[in-house]
Coordinates of C-alpha atoms and ligand atoms in Angstrom, one line a residue:
X26 CA 14.1 -20.2 -0.5
X27 CA 11.0 -20.0 -2.5
X28 CA 12.3 -17.6 -5.2
X29 CA 15.6 -19.1 -6.0
X30 CA 15.2 -22.6 -4.6
X31 CA 12.0 -24.3 -5.8
X32 CA 9.4 -23.9 -3.0
X33 CA 7.0 -26.9 -2.6
X34 CA 5.1 -25.5 0.3
X35 CA 2.0 -23.2 0.4
X36 CA 2.1 -19.8 -1.2
X37 CA 0.3 -16.5 -0.5
X38 CA -1.0 -14.3 -3.2
X39 CA 0.1 -10.7 -3.5
X40 CA -2.4 -8.3 -5.1
X41 CA -1.9 -4.8 -6.4
X42 CA -2.9 -1.7 -4.6
X43 CA -4.1 -0.3 -7.9
X44 CA -7.6 -1.7 -7.9
X45 CA -10.1 1.0 -7.5
X46 CA -9.1 3.9 -9.7
X47 CA -12.5 4.3 -11.3
X48 CA -11.8 2.7 -14.7
X49 CA -13.1 -0.7 -15.6
X50 CA -9.8 -1.8 -17.1
X51 CA -7.8 -1.5 -13.8
X52 CA -9.1 -4.4 -11.7
X53 CA -7.4 -5.6 -8.6
X54 CA -4.5 -7.6 -10.1
X55 CA -2.7 -10.7 -8.8
X56 CA 0.9 -9.6 -9.0
X57 CA 2.6 -12.8 -7.8
X58 CA 3.0 -15.1 -4.9
X59 CA 5.4 -15.5 -2.0
X60 CA 6.1 -18.6 0.1
X61 CA 4.0 -19.0 3.2
X62 CA 6.6 -19.5 5.8
X63 CA 6.1 -20.6 9.4
X64 CA 8.1 -20.9 12.6
X65 CA 10.2 -23.8 11.2
X66 CA 11.5 -21.8 8.2
X67 CA 12.0 -18.7 10.2
X68 CA 14.2 -20.5 12.7
X69 CA 16.1 -22.0 9.8
X70 CA 16.8 -18.5 8.5
X71 CA 18.0 -17.4 12.0
X72 CA 20.3 -20.5 12.3
X73 CA 21.8 -19.6 8.9
X74 CA 22.5 -16.0 10.1
X75 CA 23.8 -17.2 13.5
X76 CA 26.2 -19.7 11.9
X77 CA 27.4 -17.2 9.3
X78 CA 28.3 -14.8 12.1
X79 CA 29.7 -17.7 14.2
X80 CA 30.1 -15.5 17.4
X81 CA 32.2 -13.0 15.4
X82 CA 34.5 -15.7 14.0
X83 CA 32.6 -16.3 10.8
X84 CA 33.9 -15.6 7.3
X85 CA 31.8 -12.4 7.0
X86 CA 32.6 -10.6 10.3
X87 CA 36.3 -11.5 9.9
X88 CA 36.5 -10.6 6.2
X89 CA 38.9 -7.8 5.2
X90 CA 37.2 -4.5 4.8
X91 CA 38.2 -4.3 1.1
X92 CA 36.6 -7.7 0.4
X93 CA 33.3 -6.8 2.2
X94 CA 33.2 -3.6 0.2
X95 CA 33.7 -5.7 -3.0
X96 CA 30.7 -7.8 -2.1
X97 CA 28.6 -4.7 -1.5
X98 CA 29.8 -3.1 -4.8
X99 CA 28.9 -6.3 -6.7
X100 CA 25.4 -6.2 -5.1
X101 CA 24.7 -2.6 -6.0
X102 CA 25.9 -3.1 -9.6
X103 CA 23.6 -6.0 -10.0
X104 CA 20.8 -4.2 -8.3
X105 CA 21.0 -1.3 -10.8
X106 CA 20.0 -3.7 -13.6
X107 CA 16.7 -4.3 -11.9
X108 CA 15.5 -0.7 -11.7
X109 CA 12.6 -0.9 -14.1
X110 CA 11.2 -4.1 -12.4
X111 CA 11.5 -2.7 -8.9
X112 CA 10.0 0.7 -9.9
X113 CA 7.0 -1.0 -11.6
X114 CA 6.4 -3.1 -8.5
X115 CA 6.6 0.0 -6.2
X116 CA 3.8 1.5 -8.3
X117 CA 1.6 -1.5 -8.4
X118 CA 2.2 -2.8 -4.9
X119 CA 2.0 0.4 -2.8
X120 CA 0.6 2.9 -5.3
X121 CA 3.7 5.2 -5.2
X122 CA 3.8 7.7 -8.2
X123 CA 6.3 7.0 -11.0
X124 CA 8.6 9.9 -10.1
X125 CA 8.6 9.0 -6.4
X126 CA 9.1 5.3 -7.2
X127 CA 12.1 6.1 -9.4
X128 CA 13.4 8.4 -6.7
X129 CA 13.1 5.7 -4.1
X130 CA 15.1 3.3 -6.2
X131 CA 17.8 5.9 -7.2
X132 CA 18.1 7.2 -3.7
X133 CA 18.7 3.7 -2.4
X134 CA 21.4 3.1 -4.9
X135 CA 23.0 6.4 -4.0
X136 CA 22.7 5.5 -0.3
X137 CA 24.6 2.3 -0.9
X138 CA 27.4 4.1 -2.7
X139 CA 27.6 6.7 0.0
X140 CA 27.6 4.1 2.7
X141 CA 30.5 2.4 1.0
X142 CA 32.4 5.7 0.8
X143 CA 31.7 6.5 4.4
X144 CA 32.9 3.0 5.4
X145 CA 36.1 3.5 3.5
X146 CA 36.6 6.8 5.3
X147 CA 35.9 5.1 8.7
X148 CA 38.4 2.4 7.8
X149 CA 41.1 5.0 6.9
X150 CA 40.5 6.8 10.2
X151 CA 40.8 3.6 12.1
X152 CA 44.4 3.2 10.8
X153 CA 45.4 6.2 12.9
X154 CA 46.7 5.9 16.4
X155 CA 45.7 8.1 19.3
X156 CA 47.9 8.7 22.4
X157 CA 46.6 9.9 25.8
X158 CA 48.7 9.7 29.0
X159 CA 51.2 7.4 27.5
X160 CA 48.6 4.9 26.2
X161 CA 48.5 4.4 22.4
X162 CA 45.1 3.3 21.0
X163 CA 44.2 1.9 17.7
X164 CA 40.4 2.4 17.6
X165 CA 38.2 0.5 15.2
X166 CA 34.6 -0.4 14.8
X167 CA 33.3 -4.0 14.9
X168 CA 30.0 -5.7 14.2
X169 CA 27.4 -6.3 16.9
X170 CA 26.1 -9.7 15.8
X171 CA 22.9 -10.9 14.2
X172 CA 20.4 -8.2 13.2
X173 CA 16.7 -8.6 12.5
X174 CA 15.6 -5.9 10.0
X175 CA 12.0 -5.0 9.3
X176 CA 11.1 -2.1 7.0
X177 CA 7.8 -0.2 6.5
X178 CA 5.4 -0.3 3.6
X179 CA 5.8 3.4 2.6
X180 CA 9.5 2.9 1.7
X181 CA 9.7 -0.8 1.3
X182 CA 13.0 -0.6 -0.6
X183 CA 14.7 2.4 0.7
X184 CA 14.0 2.2 4.4
X185 CA 14.5 -1.5 4.6
X186 CA 17.9 -1.0 2.9
X187 CA 18.7 2.0 5.1
X188 CA 18.8 -0.6 7.9
X189 CA 20.1 -3.6 6.1
X190 CA 23.0 -2.1 4.1
X191 CA 24.9 -0.4 7.0
X192 CA 24.2 -3.5 9.2
X193 CA 25.8 -5.8 6.6
X194 CA 28.8 -3.6 5.7
X195 CA 29.8 -3.4 9.3
X196 CA 30.1 -7.2 9.4
X197 CA 26.8 -8.2 11.0
X198 CA 24.7 -10.9 9.5
X199 CA 21.0 -10.3 9.0
X200 CA 17.5 -11.7 8.6
X201 CA 15.2 -9.3 7.0
X202 CA 11.4 -9.4 6.6
X203 CA 10.1 -7.2 3.8
X204 CA 7.1 -5.0 4.6
X205 CA 3.6 -6.5 4.2
X206 CA 2.9 -4.2 1.3
X207 CA 5.9 -3.9 -1.0
X208 CA 7.0 -7.5 -0.4
X209 CA 7.3 -8.6 -4.1
X210 CA 9.6 -5.8 -5.1
X211 CA 12.4 -7.5 -3.2
X212 CA 12.1 -10.6 -5.5
X213 CA 14.0 -9.1 -8.5
X214 CA 16.9 -8.5 -6.1
X215 CA 17.2 -12.0 -4.6
X216 CA 19.7 -13.2 -7.2
X217 CA 21.9 -10.2 -6.5
X218 CA 21.9 -11.0 -2.8
X219 CA 22.7 -14.7 -3.5
X220 CA 25.5 -13.8 -6.0
X221 CA 27.1 -11.1 -3.9
X222 CA 27.2 -12.2 -0.3
X223 CA 28.6 -15.4 1.3
X224 CA 26.0 -18.0 2.3
X225 CA 24.0 -17.1 5.4
X226 CA 24.9 -13.4 5.5
X227 CA 21.5 -12.2 4.2
X228 CA 18.4 -14.2 5.0
X229 CA 14.9 -13.2 3.8
X230 CA 11.7 -14.3 5.6
X231 CA 8.1 -13.7 4.6
X232 CA 5.0 -13.7 6.7
X233 CA 3.3 -12.0 9.6
X234 CA 5.5 -10.6 12.5
X235 CA 3.9 -12.8 15.1
X236 CA 4.3 -16.0 12.9
X237 CA 7.9 -15.5 11.7
X238 CA 9.6 -12.7 13.6
X239 CA 8.4 -13.4 17.1
X240 CA 9.8 -17.0 17.2
X241 CA 13.1 -15.6 16.1
X242 CA 13.1 -13.1 18.9
X243 CA 12.1 -15.7 21.4
X244 CA 15.4 -17.7 20.8
X245 CA 17.4 -14.8 22.3
X246 CA 19.8 -15.0 19.4
X247 CA 19.1 -11.6 18.0
X248 CA 21.6 -9.0 19.0
X249 CA 20.0 -6.0 17.2
X250 CA 16.3 -5.3 16.4
X251 CA 16.2 -2.8 13.6
X252 CA 12.8 -1.6 12.6
X253 CA 11.2 1.2 10.8
X254 CA 7.4 1.2 11.4
X255 CA 5.2 1.5 14.4
X256 CA 5.8 1.3 18.1
X257 CA 3.3 -1.5 18.5
X258 CA 5.2 -3.9 16.3
X259 CA 8.6 -2.8 17.8
X260 CA 7.3 -3.3 21.4
X261 CA 5.7 -6.6 20.6
X262 CA 9.0 -8.0 19.1
X263 CA 11.2 -6.5 21.7
X264 CA 9.3 -8.1 24.6
X265 CA 9.6 -11.5 23.0
X266 CA 13.4 -11.4 23.5
X267 CA 14.4 -13.1 26.8
X268 CA 17.0 -10.4 27.5
X269 CA 14.9 -7.5 26.1
X270 CA 16.7 -5.0 28.3
X271 CA 20.0 -5.9 26.8
X272 CA 18.8 -6.0 23.2
X273 CA 20.2 -3.2 21.0
X274 CA 17.6 -1.2 19.1
X275 CA 17.6 0.9 16.0
X276 CA 14.1 2.2 15.6
X277 CA 12.4 4.7 13.4
X278 CA 8.8 5.1 14.7
X279 CA 5.8 7.4 14.6
X280 CA 5.9 11.2 14.4
X281 CA 3.4 14.1 14.5
X282 CA 5.5 16.7 12.8
X283 CA 3.8 20.2 13.0
X284 CA 4.1 23.2 10.8
X285 CA 4.0 26.6 12.5
X286 CA 3.0 29.4 10.2
X287 CA 3.8 32.8 11.8
X288 CA 1.9 36.0 10.8
X289 CA 4.8 37.4 8.7
X290 CA 5.3 34.1 6.7
X291 CA 5.6 34.2 2.9
X292 CA 2.1 32.7 2.4
X293 CA 2.7 31.3 -1.1
X294 CA 5.8 29.5 0.0
X295 CA 4.2 28.3 3.2
X296 CA 1.2 26.9 1.4
X297 CA 3.2 25.1 -1.3
X298 CA 5.5 23.6 1.3
X299 CA 2.5 22.5 3.5
X300 CA 0.8 21.0 0.5
X301 CA 3.9 18.9 -0.3
X302 CA 4.4 18.1 3.4
X303 CA 0.9 16.9 4.0
X304 CA -0.1 15.2 0.7
X305 CA 3.1 13.6 -0.7
X306 CA 2.4 9.9 -0.9
X307 CA -1.0 10.6 0.5
X308 CA 0.5 11.6 3.9
X309 CA 1.9 8.2 4.4
X310 CA 5.3 9.3 5.5
X311 CA 6.7 9.5 9.1
X312 CA 8.1 12.9 8.1
X313 CA 4.8 14.2 6.7
X314 CA 3.3 17.3 8.3
X315 CA 0.5 16.0 10.4
X316 CA -0.8 19.2 12.0
X317 CA -0.7 22.7 10.7
X318 CA -0.6 25.5 13.3
X319 CA -1.6 28.8 11.5
X320 CA -1.6 32.2 13.3
X321 CA -5.1 33.5 13.6
X322 CA -4.2 36.8 11.8
X323 CA -3.6 34.9 8.6
X324 CA -5.6 31.7 9.0
X325 CA -8.6 32.7 6.9
X326 CA -6.5 33.5 3.9
X327 CA -4.3 30.5 4.4
X328 CA -7.3 28.1 4.6
X329 CA -8.9 29.5 1.5
X330 CA -5.8 29.2 -0.7
X331 CA -4.5 26.0 0.9
X332 CA -7.9 24.2 0.4
X333 CA -8.2 25.3 -3.2
X334 CA -4.7 23.9 -3.9
X335 CA -5.5 20.6 -2.2
X336 CA -8.6 20.3 -4.4
X337 CA -6.5 20.9 -7.5
X338 CA -4.3 17.9 -6.8
X339 CA -4.8 15.1 -9.4
X340 CA -5.8 11.7 -8.3
X341 CA -5.1 8.7 -10.5
X342 CA -2.8 5.8 -11.3
X343 CA 0.8 6.2 -10.2
X344 CA 2.2 6.2 -13.7
X345 CA -0.1 8.9 -15.1
X346 CA 1.4 12.3 -15.8
X347 CA 0.9 14.9 -13.0
X348 CA -0.8 12.5 -10.6
X349 CA -0.1 13.4 -6.9
X350 CA -2.8 11.3 -5.1
X351 CA -3.1 7.5 -5.5
X352 CA -4.9 4.5 -4.0
X353 CA -3.9 3.4 -0.5
X354 CA -2.3 0.0 0.1
X355 CA -3.9 -0.5 3.5
X356 CA -7.5 -1.5 2.8
X357 CA -8.8 -0.3 6.1
X358 CA -7.3 3.2 5.9
X359 CA -10.2 5.0 4.2
X360 CA -12.5 3.7 7.0
X361 CA -10.0 4.9 9.7
X362 CA -9.7 8.3 8.1
X363 CA -13.5 8.6 7.8
X364 CA -13.6 7.8 11.6
X365 CA -11.2 10.7 12.2
X366 CA -13.4 13.0 10.1
X367 CA -16.6 12.0 11.9
X368 CA -15.0 12.5 15.3
X369 CA -13.6 16.0 14.4
X370 CA -17.0 17.0 12.9
X371 CA -18.8 15.9 16.0
X372 CA -16.4 17.9 18.2
X373 CA -16.8 21.1 16.1
X374 CA -14.5 21.1 13.1
X375 CA -15.6 21.1 9.4
X376 CA -14.1 19.9 6.2
X377 CA -13.1 23.1 4.4
X378 CA -12.2 21.8 1.0
X379 CA -14.8 20.8 -1.6
X380 CA -13.5 17.4 -2.4
X381 CA -12.4 16.5 1.1
X382 CA -13.5 13.0 2.2
X383 CA -14.7 11.9 -1.3
X384 CA -14.1 8.1 -1.4
X385 CA -13.5 5.5 -4.0
X386 CA -13.0 1.9 -2.9
X387 CA -9.5 2.2 -1.4
X388 CA -9.0 5.9 -1.5
X389 CA -10.2 8.9 0.3
X390 CA -9.5 12.5 -0.9
X391 CA -7.5 14.6 1.6
X392 CA -9.9 16.2 4.0
X393 CA -8.7 19.6 5.3
X394 CA -10.2 20.0 8.8
X395 CA -10.7 23.3 10.6
X396 CA -10.7 24.4 13.4
X397 CA -9.0 21.4 15.0
X398 CA -8.7 21.2 18.8
X399 CA -6.9 18.9 21.3
X400 CA -9.9 16.8 22.1
X401 CA -10.1 15.5 18.5
X402 CA -8.6 12.2 17.5
X403 CA -7.0 13.7 14.4
X404 CA -5.0 16.0 16.7
X405 CA -3.9 13.1 19.0
X406 CA -3.2 10.3 16.5
X407 CA -0.5 9.9 13.9
X408 CA -3.0 9.7 11.0
X409 CA -0.5 8.5 8.4
X410 CA -3.0 9.2 5.6
X411 CA -5.0 11.9 3.7
X412 CA -6.5 14.1 6.4
X413 CA -5.0 17.5 7.3
X414 CA -5.8 19.2 10.6
X415 CA -5.4 23.0 10.9
X416 CA -5.2 24.5 14.4
X417 CA -5.4 28.3 14.7
X418 CA -3.2 29.9 17.4
X419 CA -2.8 33.4 18.8
X420 CA 0.3 32.9 21.0
X421 CA 3.4 30.9 20.0
X422 CA 3.4 29.3 23.4
X423 CA 0.3 27.2 22.3
X424 CA 2.1 25.1 19.7
X425 CA 5.2 25.0 21.8
X426 CA 3.3 23.6 24.8
X427 CA 1.6 21.0 22.6
X428 CA 5.0 19.9 21.2
X429 CA 6.4 19.7 24.7
X430 CA 3.4 17.6 25.8
X431 CA 3.5 15.3 22.7
X432 CA 4.8 11.8 22.8
X433 CA 6.7 12.4 19.6
X434 CA 9.7 14.6 18.7
X435 CA 11.0 14.2 15.2
X436 CA 10.8 17.4 13.2
X437 CA 9.0 20.8 12.8
X438 CA 8.5 23.2 10.0
X439 CA 8.7 26.9 10.9
X440 CA 7.4 29.5 8.5
X441 CA 8.3 33.2 9.1
X442 CA 10.6 36.0 8.0
X443 CA 11.7 38.1 11.0
X444 CA 15.1 36.8 12.1
X445 CA 14.7 38.3 15.5
X446 CA 11.5 36.2 16.1
X447 CA 12.9 33.1 14.5
X448 CA 16.2 32.9 16.2
X449 CA 15.0 32.4 19.8
X450 CA 12.2 30.1 18.6
X451 CA 14.7 27.9 16.8
X452 CA 16.7 27.6 20.1
X453 CA 13.5 26.4 21.8
X454 CA 12.4 24.0 19.0
X455 CA 15.7 22.1 18.7
X456 CA 15.2 20.9 22.3
X457 CA 11.7 19.6 21.4
X458 CA 12.5 17.8 18.1
X459 CA 15.6 16.8 16.2
X460 CA 15.3 18.9 13.0
X461 CA 13.9 22.3 12.5
X462 CA 13.0 23.1 8.8
X463 CA 13.0 26.8 8.1
X464 CA 10.5 27.8 5.5
X465 CA 10.3 24.3 4.2
X466 CA 8.4 21.1 4.8
X467 CA 9.8 18.2 6.9
X468 CA 11.8 15.5 5.2
X469 CA 14.4 12.8 5.9
X470 CA 16.9 13.7 3.2
X471 CA 19.6 14.5 2.1
X472 CA 20.5 11.1 3.6
X473 CA 23.9 12.3 4.9
X474 CA 22.1 14.3 7.6
X475 CA 21.2 12.6 10.9
X476 CA 17.7 11.1 10.9
X477 CA 16.3 10.5 14.3
X478 CA 13.7 11.7 16.8
X479 CA 13.1 12.4 20.5
X480 CA 10.7 10.5 22.8
X481 CA 8.7 7.8 21.1
X482 CA 9.8 8.8 17.6
X483 CA 13.1 6.9 17.4
X484 CA 15.8 5.0 19.0
X485 CA 19.3 5.4 17.5
X486 CA 20.2 7.5 14.5
X487 CA 20.0 6.7 10.8
X488 CA 21.7 8.4 7.9
X489 CA 24.7 7.3 5.8
X490 CA 27.2 8.3 8.5
X491 CA 25.2 7.6 11.6
X492 CA 23.8 4.2 10.6
X493 CA 27.3 2.7 10.3
X494 CA 27.8 3.7 13.9
X495 CA 24.4 2.5 15.1
X496 CA 25.2 -1.0 13.8
X497 CA 28.7 -1.3 15.2
X498 CA 30.7 -0.9 18.4
X499 CA 34.0 0.8 19.1
X500 CA 36.8 -1.5 20.0
X501 CA 40.5 -0.7 20.4
X502 CA 43.9 -2.1 20.8
X503 CA 45.9 -0.3 23.5
X504 CA 49.7 -0.3 24.1
X505 CA 51.8 1.6 26.6
X506 CA 55.0 3.6 26.1
X507 CA 57.7 1.3 27.3
Ligands
LIG13 O1 8.3 7.5 6.6 C1 9.2 8.1 6.9 C2 10.3 8.4 5.9 O2 11.5 8.3 6.5 C3 10.1 9.6 5.2 O3 11.2 9.9 4.4 O4 11.0 12.4 4.2 O5 12.3 11.1 2.6 O6 9.8 11.0 2.6 P1 11.1 11.2 3.4

């Protein structure tokens, strides 16, 4: 409604992130409008999803696997024709660089194909019978019900679809709310949704969480809350559900992934990986490296070379050749980062790179802060932006203790060469986080690997293979030897 059916209600303007690159010809641009929806429209979207699911008896959850796959294939084929429009909006709406925007689109297409393949494999396996103690079982997987999906602004296409696509293919129906920034880029895909899926299977809502998502949760008709974003939003929505302790959750939340650079590390490699890990998409990734622990024996050399490389990164518009740093979609972010800088300086750290903290209207150049200590906010908070804390250590127990104390537990990057040192360390680290990256920065992909976290970082597991399981339940038909 609104994009495909004429919308006669109020609309909200969507402006570009690209507003303040210091050139007079790039002014803040009105990119388009979205319908301003309220509780009434949100509940209508919910009712549509509930009736399409029809307590598991609807057309979609009872559809043959091969037919559901055909719908998904039709969708992805149509989606591919919208690549340039979506990529353009990714750049303008959230300021993602051209190569990264293209990668986000292509990765999503690949994710859909891989999901289809994995689902076919799952279906083939479900044709097999098992037998234990004279009981034959035909185990299959069935849908869970109605899913509310909310994606984040840093991957408004890819991560929203990483929830939505597996949820749909397993036979669930869904309501999804695009991220606040990155909302328009769903518009070129609306026709593909309409043409590919039966009515009511996919329902899109716009607006603030508390206005449109909370009333949906309050009805108690949502079976799965699937959200990638922050704990505050997840908790706020979860508690709205009258049976919140029975609600199924698939959540990708905050992280504070550290890098640990040991004294024998290949410094060039460690620096390059830490640059990518801290500055890619301006640090706005849950998998970004958010604190660098560098052994005191090498920290001086590391800081000198690392800071120079950060200063050499090019800032500009997302489509310009070689640009790595771009404007930030969240208008308050530079102020927040400046607050972290001020706090760290007050408590004894300095900015060690020349350009660190330079600000234009909605951008702040990455500030490399050293020496960072536990009392500083930048050590404690998930900064999700361009500020890089470096913590010197003398004993490996220091970063390990911090990781054990942390509320988060997604990934770690470990840089070193001596296998005898690395092996026992890896054994310890895998019990603190869910992925240990050896001599490389943290990342989610390749998407076939499990993507999850311990403690407050995640609930459930995403990835091609795991997400199908997160959005379904094992059921079986049993028969006895007679
Ligand atoms: O924001 C968190 C994303 O899942 C990061 O994904 O490692 O592919 O950039 P990425």
